[in-house]
PDB file of C-alpha atoms and ligand atoms in Angstrom:
ATOM      1  CA  UNK A   1      76.731   9.033 232.349  1.00 91.00           C
ATOM      2  CA  UNK A   2      73.763   9.422 234.518  1.00 96.00           C
ATOM      3  CA  UNK A   3      72.416   6.312 236.466  1.00 97.00           C
ATOM      4  CA  UNK A   4      68.623   7.105 235.479  1.00 98.00           C
ATOM      5  CA  UNK A   5      67.674   9.257 232.681  1.00 98.00           C
ATOM      6  CA  UNK A   6      64.067  10.069 231.991  1.00 98.00           C
ATOM      7  CA  UNK A   7      62.996  11.764 228.585  1.00 98.00           C
ATOM      8  CA  UNK A   8      59.667  13.029 227.951  1.00 98.00           C
ATOM      9  CA  UNK A   9      57.711  10.267 229.757  1.00 98.00           C
ATOM     10  CA  UNK A  10      53.928  10.401 229.242  1.00 98.00           C
ATOM     11  CA  UNK A  11      51.481   8.256 230.673  1.00 98.00           C
ATOM     12  CA  UNK A  12      47.403   8.686 230.184  1.00 97.00           C
ATOM     13  CA  UNK A  13      44.951   6.514 232.609  1.00 97.00           C
ATOM     14  CA  UNK A  14      42.131   6.865 229.420  1.00 96.00           C
ATOM     15  CA  UNK A  15      41.244  10.384 229.446  1.00 95.00           C
ATOM     16  CA  UNK A  16      43.515  11.699 232.365  1.00 96.00           C
ATOM     17  CA  UNK A  17      46.690  12.597 231.365  1.00 97.00           C
ATOM     18  CA  UNK A  18      48.642  11.462 234.604  1.00 98.00           C
ATOM     19  CA  UNK A  19      52.249  12.563 232.833  1.00 98.00           C
ATOM     20  CA  UNK A  20      52.622  15.112 230.019  1.00 98.00           C
ATOM     21  CA  UNK A  21      56.247  14.627 229.446  1.00 97.00           C
ATOM     22  CA  UNK A  22      58.813  14.641 232.075  1.00 98.00           C
ATOM     23  CA  UNK A  23      62.370  14.784 231.737  1.00 98.00           C
ATOM     24  CA  UNK A  24      65.415  14.663 233.963  1.00 98.00           C
ATOM     25  CA  UNK A  25      68.171  12.643 235.062  1.00 98.00           C
ATOM     26  CA  UNK A  26      70.033  10.866 238.159  1.00 97.00           C
ATOM     27  CA  UNK A  27      73.760  11.074 238.758  1.00 96.00           C
ATOM     28  CA  UNK A  28      75.642   8.904 240.198  1.00 94.00           C
ATOM     29  CA  UNK A  29      75.950   9.216 244.056  1.00 93.00           C
ATOM     30  CA  UNK A  30      73.364  12.425 243.738  1.00 95.00           C
ATOM     31  CA  UNK A  31      69.918  12.653 245.387  1.00 96.00           C
ATOM     32  CA  UNK A  32      67.102  13.934 243.905  1.00 97.00           C
ATOM     33  CA  UNK A  33      63.694  14.535 245.259  1.00 97.00           C
ATOM     34  CA  UNK A  34      60.521  14.468 243.196  1.00 97.00           C
ATOM     35  CA  UNK A  35      57.786  16.848 244.408  1.00 97.00           C
ATOM     36  CA  UNK A  36      54.574  17.764 243.675  1.00 96.00           C
ATOM     37  CA  UNK A  37      50.818  18.454 244.976  1.00 95.00           C
ATOM     38  CA  UNK A  38      48.313  15.630 245.515  1.00 93.00           C
ATOM     39  CA  UNK A  39      47.506  14.196 241.776  1.00 94.00           C
ATOM     40  CA  UNK A  40      50.385  15.700 240.354  1.00 96.00           C
ATOM     41  CA  UNK A  41      51.810  12.340 239.211  1.00 97.00           C
ATOM     42  CA  UNK A  42      54.897  11.499 241.637  1.00 96.00           C
ATOM     43  CA  UNK A  43      53.875   8.005 242.017  1.00 93.00           C
ATOM     44  CA  UNK A  44      52.633   7.401 238.475  1.00 96.00           C
ATOM     45  CA  UNK A  45      56.473   8.578 237.592  1.00 97.00           C
ATOM     46  CA  UNK A  46      57.883   6.151 240.299  1.00 96.00           C
ATOM     47  CA  UNK A  47      55.446   2.865 239.120  1.00 95.00           C
ATOM     48  CA  UNK A  48      56.922   3.246 235.796  1.00 97.00           C
ATOM     49  CA  UNK A  49      60.430   3.833 236.757  1.00 97.00           C
ATOM     50  CA  UNK A  50      59.835   0.575 238.905  1.00 95.00           C
ATOM     51  CA  UNK A  51      58.116  -1.686 236.136  1.00 96.00           C
ATOM     52  CA  UNK A  52      54.513  -1.285 237.869  1.00 95.00           C
ATOM     53  CA  UNK A  53      53.038   0.709 235.313  1.00 96.00           C
ATOM     54  CA  UNK A  54      54.395   1.173 231.008  1.00 97.00           C
ATOM     55  CA  UNK A  55      54.665   4.641 229.689  1.00 97.00           C
ATOM     56  CA  UNK A  56      52.076   5.900 227.370  1.00 97.00           C
ATOM     57  CA  UNK A  57      55.495   7.691 225.550  1.00 98.00           C
ATOM     58  CA  UNK A  58      59.099   8.954 225.966  1.00 98.00           C
ATOM     59  CA  UNK A  59      61.898   6.764 227.064  1.00 97.00           C
ATOM     60  CA  UNK A  60      63.912   6.189 230.134  1.00 97.00           C
ATOM     61  CA  UNK A  61      67.612   4.486 230.518  1.00 97.00           C
ATOM     62  CA  UNK A  62      69.806   3.417 233.233  1.00 96.00           C
ATOM     63  CA  UNK A  63      73.071   3.860 232.645  1.00 96.00           C
ATOM     64  CA  UNK A  64      72.513   4.576 228.828  1.00 95.00           C
ATOM     65  CA  UNK A  65      70.675   1.442 228.402  1.00 96.00           C
ATOM     66  CA  UNK A  66      67.124   2.086 227.102  1.00 96.00           C
ATOM     67  CA  UNK A  67      64.480   0.326 229.979  1.00 94.00           C
ATOM     68  CA  UNK A  68      61.232  -1.353 228.802  1.00 89.00           C
ATOM     69  CA  UNK A  69      60.239  -2.762 232.282  1.00 95.00           C
ATOM     70  CA  UNK A  70      57.313  -5.133 231.285  1.00 96.00           C
ATOM     71  CA  UNK A  71      56.827  -5.873 235.482  1.00 95.00           C
ATOM     72  CA  UNK A  72      58.645  -4.889 238.785  1.00 91.00           C
ATOM     73  CA  UNK A  73      60.967  -7.907 239.025  1.00 91.00           C
ATOM     74  CA  UNK A  74      62.687  -6.428 235.716  1.00 95.00           C
ATOM     75  CA  UNK A  75      62.975  -3.457 237.022  1.00 95.00           C
ATOM     76  CA  UNK A  76      64.591  -4.996 240.666  1.00 91.00           C
ATOM     77  CA  UNK A  77      66.553  -7.234 238.381  1.00 92.00           C
ATOM     78  CA  UNK A  78      68.285  -4.447 236.219  1.00 94.00           C
ATOM     79  CA  UNK A  79      69.293  -2.899 239.718  1.00 93.00           C
ATOM     80  CA  UNK A  80      66.604  -0.547 240.893  1.00 94.00           C
ATOM     81  CA  UNK A  81      64.720  -1.333 244.356  1.00 91.00           C
ATOM     82  CA  UNK A  82      61.422   0.683 245.682  1.00 91.00           C
ATOM     83  CA  UNK A  83      60.617   1.245 249.084  1.00 88.00           C
ATOM     84  CA  UNK A  84      56.860   1.844 248.934  1.00 81.00           C
ATOM     85  CA  UNK A  85      54.965   4.082 251.740  1.00 69.00           C
ATOM     86  CA  UNK A  86      53.105   1.753 252.716  1.00 66.00           C
ATOM     87  CA  UNK A  87      55.821  -0.685 254.050  1.00 65.00           C
ATOM     88  CA  UNK A  88      55.916  -3.998 252.568  1.00 72.00           C
ATOM     89  CA  UNK A  89      57.291  -6.292 255.434  1.00 80.00           C
ATOM     90  CA  UNK A  90      55.481  -9.059 256.423  1.00 82.00           C
ATOM     91  CA  UNK A  91      54.671  -8.665 260.165  1.00 82.00           C
ATOM     92  CA  UNK A  92      55.492 -12.408 261.783  1.00 86.00           C
ATOM     93  CA  UNK A  93      58.075 -12.696 259.498  1.00 86.00           C
ATOM     94  CA  UNK A  94      61.903 -11.920 261.275  1.00 88.00           C
ATOM     95  CA  UNK A  95      64.214  -9.286 259.682  1.00 86.00           C
ATOM     96  CA  UNK A  96      66.107 -11.683 257.515  1.00 88.00           C
ATOM     97  CA  UNK A  97      62.844 -13.410 256.098  1.00 87.00           C
ATOM     98  CA  UNK A  98      61.628 -10.188 255.109  1.00 84.00           C
ATOM     99  CA  UNK A  99      65.247  -9.295 253.819  1.00 85.00           C
ATOM    100  CA  UNK A 100      65.082 -12.536 251.447  1.00 85.00           C
ATOM    101  CA  UNK A 101      61.305 -12.404 250.609  1.00 81.00           C
ATOM    102  CA  UNK A 102      60.961 -13.135 246.977  1.00 78.00           C
ATOM    103  CA  UNK A 103      65.061 -14.137 246.707  1.00 80.00           C
ATOM    104  CA  UNK A 104      65.226 -16.922 250.036  1.00 82.00           C
ATOM    105  CA  UNK A 105      68.310 -18.779 249.986  1.00 85.00           C
ATOM    106  CA  UNK A 106      68.048 -22.723 249.786  1.00 86.00           C
ATOM    107  CA  UNK A 107      70.041 -25.426 250.814  1.00 87.00           C
ATOM    108  CA  UNK A 108      70.514 -28.384 248.644  1.00 82.00           C
ATOM    109  CA  UNK A 109      69.833 -26.612 244.991  1.00 79.00           C
ATOM    110  CA  UNK A 110      66.698 -27.347 242.973  1.00 79.00           C
ATOM    111  CA  UNK A 111      65.787 -30.271 245.507  1.00 82.00           C
ATOM    112  CA  UNK A 112      66.204 -28.028 248.726  1.00 80.00           C
ATOM    113  CA  UNK A 113      63.558 -25.496 246.813  1.00 82.00           C
ATOM    114  CA  UNK A 114      61.347 -28.622 246.243  1.00 81.00           C
ATOM    115  CA  UNK A 115      61.048 -29.443 250.088  1.00 79.00           C
ATOM    116  CA  UNK A 116      61.418 -25.847 251.570  1.00 81.00           C
ATOM    117  CA  UNK A 117      64.831 -26.400 253.040  1.00 84.00           C
ATOM    118  CA  UNK A 118      65.800 -22.529 253.459  1.00 85.00           C
ATOM    119  CA  UNK A 119      69.775 -21.375 254.294  1.00 88.00           C
ATOM    120  CA  UNK A 120      68.545 -19.413 257.258  1.00 88.00           C
ATOM    121  CA  UNK A 121      71.701 -19.418 258.684  1.00 89.00           C
ATOM    122  CA  UNK A 122      73.599 -17.593 255.572  1.00 88.00           C
ATOM    123  CA  UNK A 123      70.504 -15.564 254.862  1.00 87.00           C
ATOM    124  CA  UNK A 124      70.704 -14.409 258.684  1.00 89.00           C
ATOM    125  CA  UNK A 125      74.585 -13.764 258.514  1.00 89.00           C
ATOM    126  CA  UNK A 126      74.430 -11.580 255.337  1.00 85.00           C
ATOM    127  CA  UNK A 127      71.416  -9.438 256.891  1.00 84.00           C
ATOM    128  CA  UNK A 128      73.312  -9.022 259.739  1.00 84.00           C
ATOM    129  CA  UNK A 129      76.148  -7.609 257.713  1.00 81.00           C
ATOM    130  CA  UNK A 130      73.896  -5.617 255.337  1.00 78.00           C
ATOM    131  CA  UNK A 131      72.483  -3.695 257.925  1.00 79.00           C
ATOM    132  CA  UNK A 132      75.178  -3.441 260.243  1.00 79.00           C
ATOM    133  CA  UNK A 133      76.645  -0.403 258.030  1.00 72.00           C
ATOM    134  CA  UNK A 134      73.027   1.049 258.257  1.00 71.00           C
ATOM    135  CA  UNK A 135      73.228   3.590 261.035  1.00 68.00           C
ATOM    136  CA  UNK A 136      70.052   2.656 262.596  1.00 64.00           C
ATOM    137  CA  UNK A 137      70.519  -0.034 265.400  1.00 71.00           C
ATOM    138  CA  UNK A 138      68.374  -3.244 263.869  1.00 75.00           C
ATOM    139  CA  UNK A 139      67.686  -5.741 266.948  1.00 75.00           C
ATOM    140  CA  UNK A 140      68.809  -9.148 265.809  1.00 81.00           C
ATOM    141  CA  UNK A 141      68.032 -10.749 262.394  1.00 82.00           C
ATOM    142  CA  UNK A 142      65.824 -13.229 263.933  1.00 87.00           C
ATOM    143  CA  UNK A 143      63.372 -10.891 265.698  1.00 87.00           C
ATOM    144  CA  UNK A 144      59.850 -10.567 264.110  1.00 88.00           C
ATOM    145  CA  UNK A 145      59.508  -7.149 262.031  1.00 86.00           C
ATOM    146  CA  UNK A 146      56.431  -6.506 264.458  1.00 88.00           C
ATOM    147  CA  UNK A 147      58.056  -6.123 267.468  1.00 87.00           C
ATOM    148  CA  UNK A 148      60.133  -3.534 266.176  1.00 85.00           C
ATOM    149  CA  UNK A 149      59.716   0.256 266.067  1.00 83.00           C
ATOM    150  CA  UNK A 150      58.491   2.692 263.014  1.00 81.00           C
ATOM    151  CA  UNK A 151      61.851   3.749 262.179  1.00 79.00           C
ATOM    152  CA  UNK A 152      63.396   0.839 262.780  1.00 82.00           C
ATOM    153  CA  UNK A 153      61.059  -1.074 260.037  1.00 84.00           C
ATOM    154  CA  UNK A 154      61.886   1.903 257.395  1.00 81.00           C
ATOM    155  CA  UNK A 155      65.428   0.682 258.378  1.00 80.00           C
ATOM    156  CA  UNK A 156      64.847  -2.633 257.218  1.00 85.00           C
ATOM    157  CA  UNK A 157      62.754  -1.994 254.367  1.00 85.00           C
ATOM    158  CA  UNK A 158      65.310   0.172 253.144  1.00 82.00           C
ATOM    159  CA  UNK A 159      67.857  -2.159 254.299  1.00 81.00           C
ATOM    160  CA  UNK A 160      66.588  -4.638 251.789  1.00 83.00           C
ATOM    161  CA  UNK A 161      66.528  -2.100 248.726  1.00 84.00           C
ATOM    162  CA  UNK A 162      70.002  -1.163 249.599  1.00 80.00           C
ATOM    163  CA  UNK A 163      71.075  -5.096 249.573  1.00 80.00           C
ATOM    164  CA  UNK A 164      69.623  -5.512 246.241  1.00 83.00           C
ATOM    165  CA  UNK A 165      69.168  -2.176 244.198  1.00 79.00           C
ATOM    166  CA  UNK A 166      72.388  -1.906 242.750  1.00 81.00           C
ATOM    167  CA  UNK A 167      71.856   1.185 240.675  1.00 89.00           C
ATOM    168  CA  UNK A 168      68.768   3.408 242.345  1.00 94.00           C
ATOM    169  CA  UNK A 169      66.989   3.240 245.480  1.00 94.00           C
ATOM    170  CA  UNK A 170      63.675   4.838 245.067  1.00 95.00           C
ATOM    171  CA  UNK A 171      62.020   5.940 248.324  1.00 92.00           C
ATOM    172  CA  UNK A 172      58.311   7.142 248.298  1.00 90.00           C
ATOM    173  CA  UNK A 173      57.896   9.352 251.377  1.00 87.00           C
ATOM    174  CA  UNK A 174      60.465   7.408 253.153  1.00 85.00           C
ATOM    175  CA  UNK A 175      59.644   9.582 256.601  1.00 84.00           C
ATOM    176  CA  UNK A 176      55.181  10.017 256.417  1.00 82.00           C
ATOM    177  CA  UNK A 177      54.780   7.554 258.852  1.00 78.00           C
ATOM    178  CA  UNK A 178      57.799   8.163 261.403  1.00 80.00           C
ATOM    179  CA  UNK A 179      58.041  10.497 264.599  1.00 82.00           C
ATOM    180  CA  UNK A 180      60.454  13.431 264.942  1.00 86.00           C
ATOM    181  CA  UNK A 181      63.378  11.291 266.434  1.00 84.00           C
ATOM    182  CA  UNK A 182      62.799   8.118 263.551  1.00 82.00           C
ATOM    183  CA  UNK A 183      62.680  10.784 260.802  1.00 86.00           C
ATOM    184  CA  UNK A 184      66.138  12.103 261.841  1.00 87.00           C
ATOM    185  CA  UNK A 185      67.133   8.966 262.024  1.00 83.00           C
ATOM    186  CA  UNK A 186      66.037   8.113 258.714  1.00 84.00           C
ATOM    187  CA  UNK A 187      67.189  11.257 257.163  1.00 89.00           C
ATOM    188  CA  UNK A 188      71.287  10.914 258.262  1.00 88.00           C
ATOM    189  CA  UNK A 189      71.232   7.200 256.715  1.00 84.00           C
ATOM    190  CA  UNK A 190      70.533   8.542 253.242  1.00 87.00           C
ATOM    191  CA  UNK A 191      73.043  11.218 253.984  1.00 89.00           C
ATOM    192  CA  UNK A 192      75.616   8.750 255.035  1.00 85.00           C
ATOM    193  CA  UNK A 193      74.429   6.551 252.486  1.00 84.00           C
ATOM    194  CA  UNK A 194      75.113   8.949 249.700  1.00 86.00           C
ATOM    195  CA  UNK A 195      78.460  10.591 251.338  1.00 86.00           C
ATOM    196  CA  UNK A 196      80.217   7.087 252.160  1.00 85.00           C
ATOM    197  CA  UNK A 197      78.765   4.627 248.608  1.00 83.00           C
ATOM    198  CA  UNK A 198      77.572   6.928 246.290  1.00 84.00           C
ATOM    199  CA  UNK A 199      74.521   5.387 246.335  1.00 88.00           C
ATOM    200  CA  UNK A 200      71.797   7.103 244.136  1.00 94.00           C
ATOM    201  CA  UNK A 201      68.287   8.093 245.462  1.00 95.00           C
ATOM    202  CA  UNK A 202      65.009   9.350 243.730  1.00 97.00           C
ATOM    203  CA  UNK A 203      63.122  10.597 246.788  1.00 96.00           C
ATOM    204  CA  UNK A 204      59.231  11.145 247.091  1.00 95.00           C
ATOM    205  CA  UNK A 205      58.798  13.862 249.848  1.00 92.00           C
ATOM    206  CA  UNK A 206      55.973  16.138 251.246  1.00 88.00           C
ATOM    207  CA  UNK A 207      58.523  17.915 253.592  1.00 89.00           C
ATOM    208  CA  UNK A 208      60.298  21.117 252.454  1.00 90.00           C
ATOM    209  CA  UNK A 209      62.622  20.961 255.052  1.00 89.00           C
ATOM    210  CA  UNK A 210      63.533  16.995 254.807  1.00 90.00           C
ATOM    211  CA  UNK A 211      63.798  17.724 250.939  1.00 92.00           C
ATOM    212  CA  UNK A 212      66.129  21.095 250.682  1.00 91.00           C
ATOM    213  CA  UNK A 213      68.122  19.256 253.562  1.00 92.00           C
ATOM    214  CA  UNK A 214      69.031  15.993 251.863  1.00 94.00           C
ATOM    215  CA  UNK A 215      68.523  16.779 247.996  1.00 96.00           C
ATOM    216  CA  UNK A 216      70.976  17.815 245.397  1.00 96.00           C
ATOM    217  CA  UNK A 217      67.952  18.585 242.945  1.00 97.00           C
ATOM    218  CA  UNK A 218      64.545  19.171 243.146  1.00 97.00           C
ATOM    219  CA  UNK A 219      61.950  17.655 240.072  1.00 98.00           C
ATOM    220  CA  UNK A 220      58.845  19.925 240.331  1.00 97.00           C
ATOM    221  CA  UNK A 221      55.567  18.441 239.251  1.00 97.00           C
ATOM    222  CA  UNK A 222      52.491  20.167 238.614  1.00 97.00           C
ATOM    223  CA  UNK A 223      49.310  18.102 237.283  1.00 96.00           C
ATOM    224  CA  UNK A 224      51.123  16.690 235.189  1.00 97.00           C
ATOM    225  CA  UNK A 225      53.700  18.990 233.790  1.00 97.00           C
ATOM    226  CA  UNK A 226      57.110  18.757 234.984  1.00 96.00           C
ATOM    227  CA  UNK A 227      57.503  22.421 236.039  1.00 96.00           C
ATOM    228  CA  UNK A 228      60.894  22.610 236.967  1.00 95.00           C
ATOM    229  CA  UNK A 229      64.405  21.327 238.184  1.00 97.00           C
ATOM    230  CA  UNK A 230      66.217  22.987 240.911  1.00 96.00           C
ATOM    231  CA  UNK A 231      69.388  22.669 242.088  1.00 96.00           C
ATOM    232  CA  UNK A 232      69.767  22.827 245.796  1.00 93.00           C
ATOM    233  CA  UNK A 233      72.251  25.591 246.168  1.00 92.00           C
ATOM    234  CA  UNK A 234      70.000  28.376 244.058  1.00 92.00           C
ATOM    235  CA  UNK A 235      66.718  27.770 245.708  1.00 93.00           C
ATOM    236  CA  UNK A 236      65.046  27.934 248.942  1.00 93.00           C
ATOM    237  CA  UNK A 237      62.418  25.726 250.405  1.00 92.00           C
ATOM    238  CA  UNK A 238      59.983  28.336 250.398  1.00 93.00           C
ATOM    239  CA  UNK A 239      60.927  28.747 246.459  1.00 93.00           C
ATOM    240  CA  UNK A 240      60.051  24.815 246.362  1.00 94.00           C
ATOM    241  CA  UNK A 241      56.634  25.513 247.651  1.00 95.00           C
ATOM    242  CA  UNK A 242      55.873  28.467 245.352  1.00 96.00           C
ATOM    243  CA  UNK A 243      57.006  26.217 242.225  1.00 96.00           C
ATOM    244  CA  UNK A 244      54.618  23.295 243.661  1.00 96.00           C
ATOM    245  CA  UNK A 245      52.065  25.498 244.096  1.00 95.00           C
ATOM    246  CA  UNK A 246      52.249  27.816 240.914  1.00 95.00           C
ATOM    247  CA  UNK A 247      52.898  30.642 242.793  1.00 94.00           C
ATOM    248  CA  UNK A 248      55.669  30.683 240.318  1.00 90.00           C
ATOM    249  CA  UNK A 249      56.361  29.106 236.675  1.00 86.00           C
TER     250      UNK A 249
HETATM  251  N1  LIG B 301      45.888   3.808 238.193  1.00 90.78           N
HETATM  252  C1  LIG B 301      45.095   4.739 237.466  1.00 90.78           C
HETATM  253  N2  LIG B 301      44.023   4.771 236.791  1.00 90.78           N
HETATM  254  C2  LIG B 301      43.540   5.954 236.616  1.00 90.78           C
HETATM  255  N3  LIG B 301      43.871   7.054 237.039  1.00 90.78           N
HETATM  256  C3  LIG B 301      45.124   7.320 237.791  1.00 90.78           C
HETATM  257  C4  LIG B 301      45.820   6.012 238.061  1.00 90.78           C
HETATM  258  N4  LIG B 301      46.678   6.096 238.591  1.00 90.78           N
HETATM  259  C5  LIG B 301      46.863   7.589 239.267  1.00 90.78           C
HETATM  260  N5  LIG B 301      45.856   8.193 238.504  1.00 90.78           N
HETATM  261  C6  LIG B 301      45.752   9.765 237.995  1.00 90.78           C
HETATM  262  O1  LIG B 301      46.970  10.065 237.503  1.00 90.78           O
HETATM  263  C7  LIG B 301      46.649  11.523 238.490  1.00 90.78           C
HETATM  264  C8  LIG B 301      48.471  11.321 238.916  1.00 90.78           C
HETATM  265  O2  LIG B 301      48.173  10.643 240.019  1.00 90.78           O
HETATM  266  P1  LIG B 301      49.586  10.255 241.028  1.00 90.78           P
HETATM  267  O3  LIG B 301      50.731   9.746 240.341  1.00 90.78           O
HETATM  268  O4  LIG B 301      48.785   8.782 242.040  1.00 90.78           O
HETATM  269  O5  LIG B 301      50.050  11.885 241.936  1.00 90.78           O
HETATM  270  P2  LIG B 301      50.720  11.515 242.914  1.00 90.78           P
HETATM  271  O6  LIG B 301      51.195  10.585 243.342  1.00 90.78           O
HETATM  272  O7  LIG B 301      51.630  12.722 242.898  1.00 90.78           O
HETATM  273  O8  LIG B 301      49.275  12.393 244.349  1.00 90.78           O
HETATM  274  C9  LIG B 301      45.733  11.650 239.343  1.00 90.78           C
HETATM  275  O9  LIG B 301      44.772  12.861 238.645  1.00 90.78           O
HETATM  276  C10 LIG B 301      45.390  10.417 239.558  1.00 90.78           C
HETATM  277  O10 LIG B 301      43.899  10.559 239.492  1.00 90.78           O
HETATM  278 MG1  LIG B 302      51.508   9.496 245.175  1.00 90.78          MG
END
């Protein structure tokens, strides 16, 4: 049973047909790359799966259960976490507060929430534990995010997604803003998480070397059309580019 199964999804914005029938699946523990030129429909597809948009037609299933997400909170509640290209971390908050953003723990139940008694000790302890398995050294959970490097921030964002995403992690251009060394760290992190914990990923990337390295399967979109799903074992970075540009059908 696939973790995610997308069946003939379409989406139009007025007269613009952003998605013209996309079908693919993500098996448990699989890394699936979603590739295509600008305007191919990648972000639209990801936003549908993460509850930002609703499809115009078609359906998708999480562990065989049909999903209708009216909003992002519904997708998150179902175990789907999305790390967007522009990191949604709050600069002045520390690592633990960022990890628990919108899911804060309160001391003293409802009364504590009313008075804003955040349970920082538990949040920091759980954060340290969650991040310790991530293969990227993150400074103390009490460090404000603005004091961290790009790679460390990306690790925090992925760490947050990991802590809450039980079923599927969606990464939109996870290395686009990173230098060579930090990109390497994030790729290694994805590889290890898949190997050690069987986490399922849907990754958007423009970098064919990265895609070829981490993905088991590559879903190619062109102008809203689902052109091809390629298995890594039967393709090459050059081949993927040919499908993206339309040199191959
Ligand atoms: N909110 C929107 N309103 C109108 N058109 C949109 C909207 N979002 C995306 N589009 C259009 O849908 C198409 C696919 O866009 P997008 O999913 O952002 O592509 P990609 O992420 O692959 O670059 C483009 O033609 C884009 O202009
Ligand atoms: Mg996009």
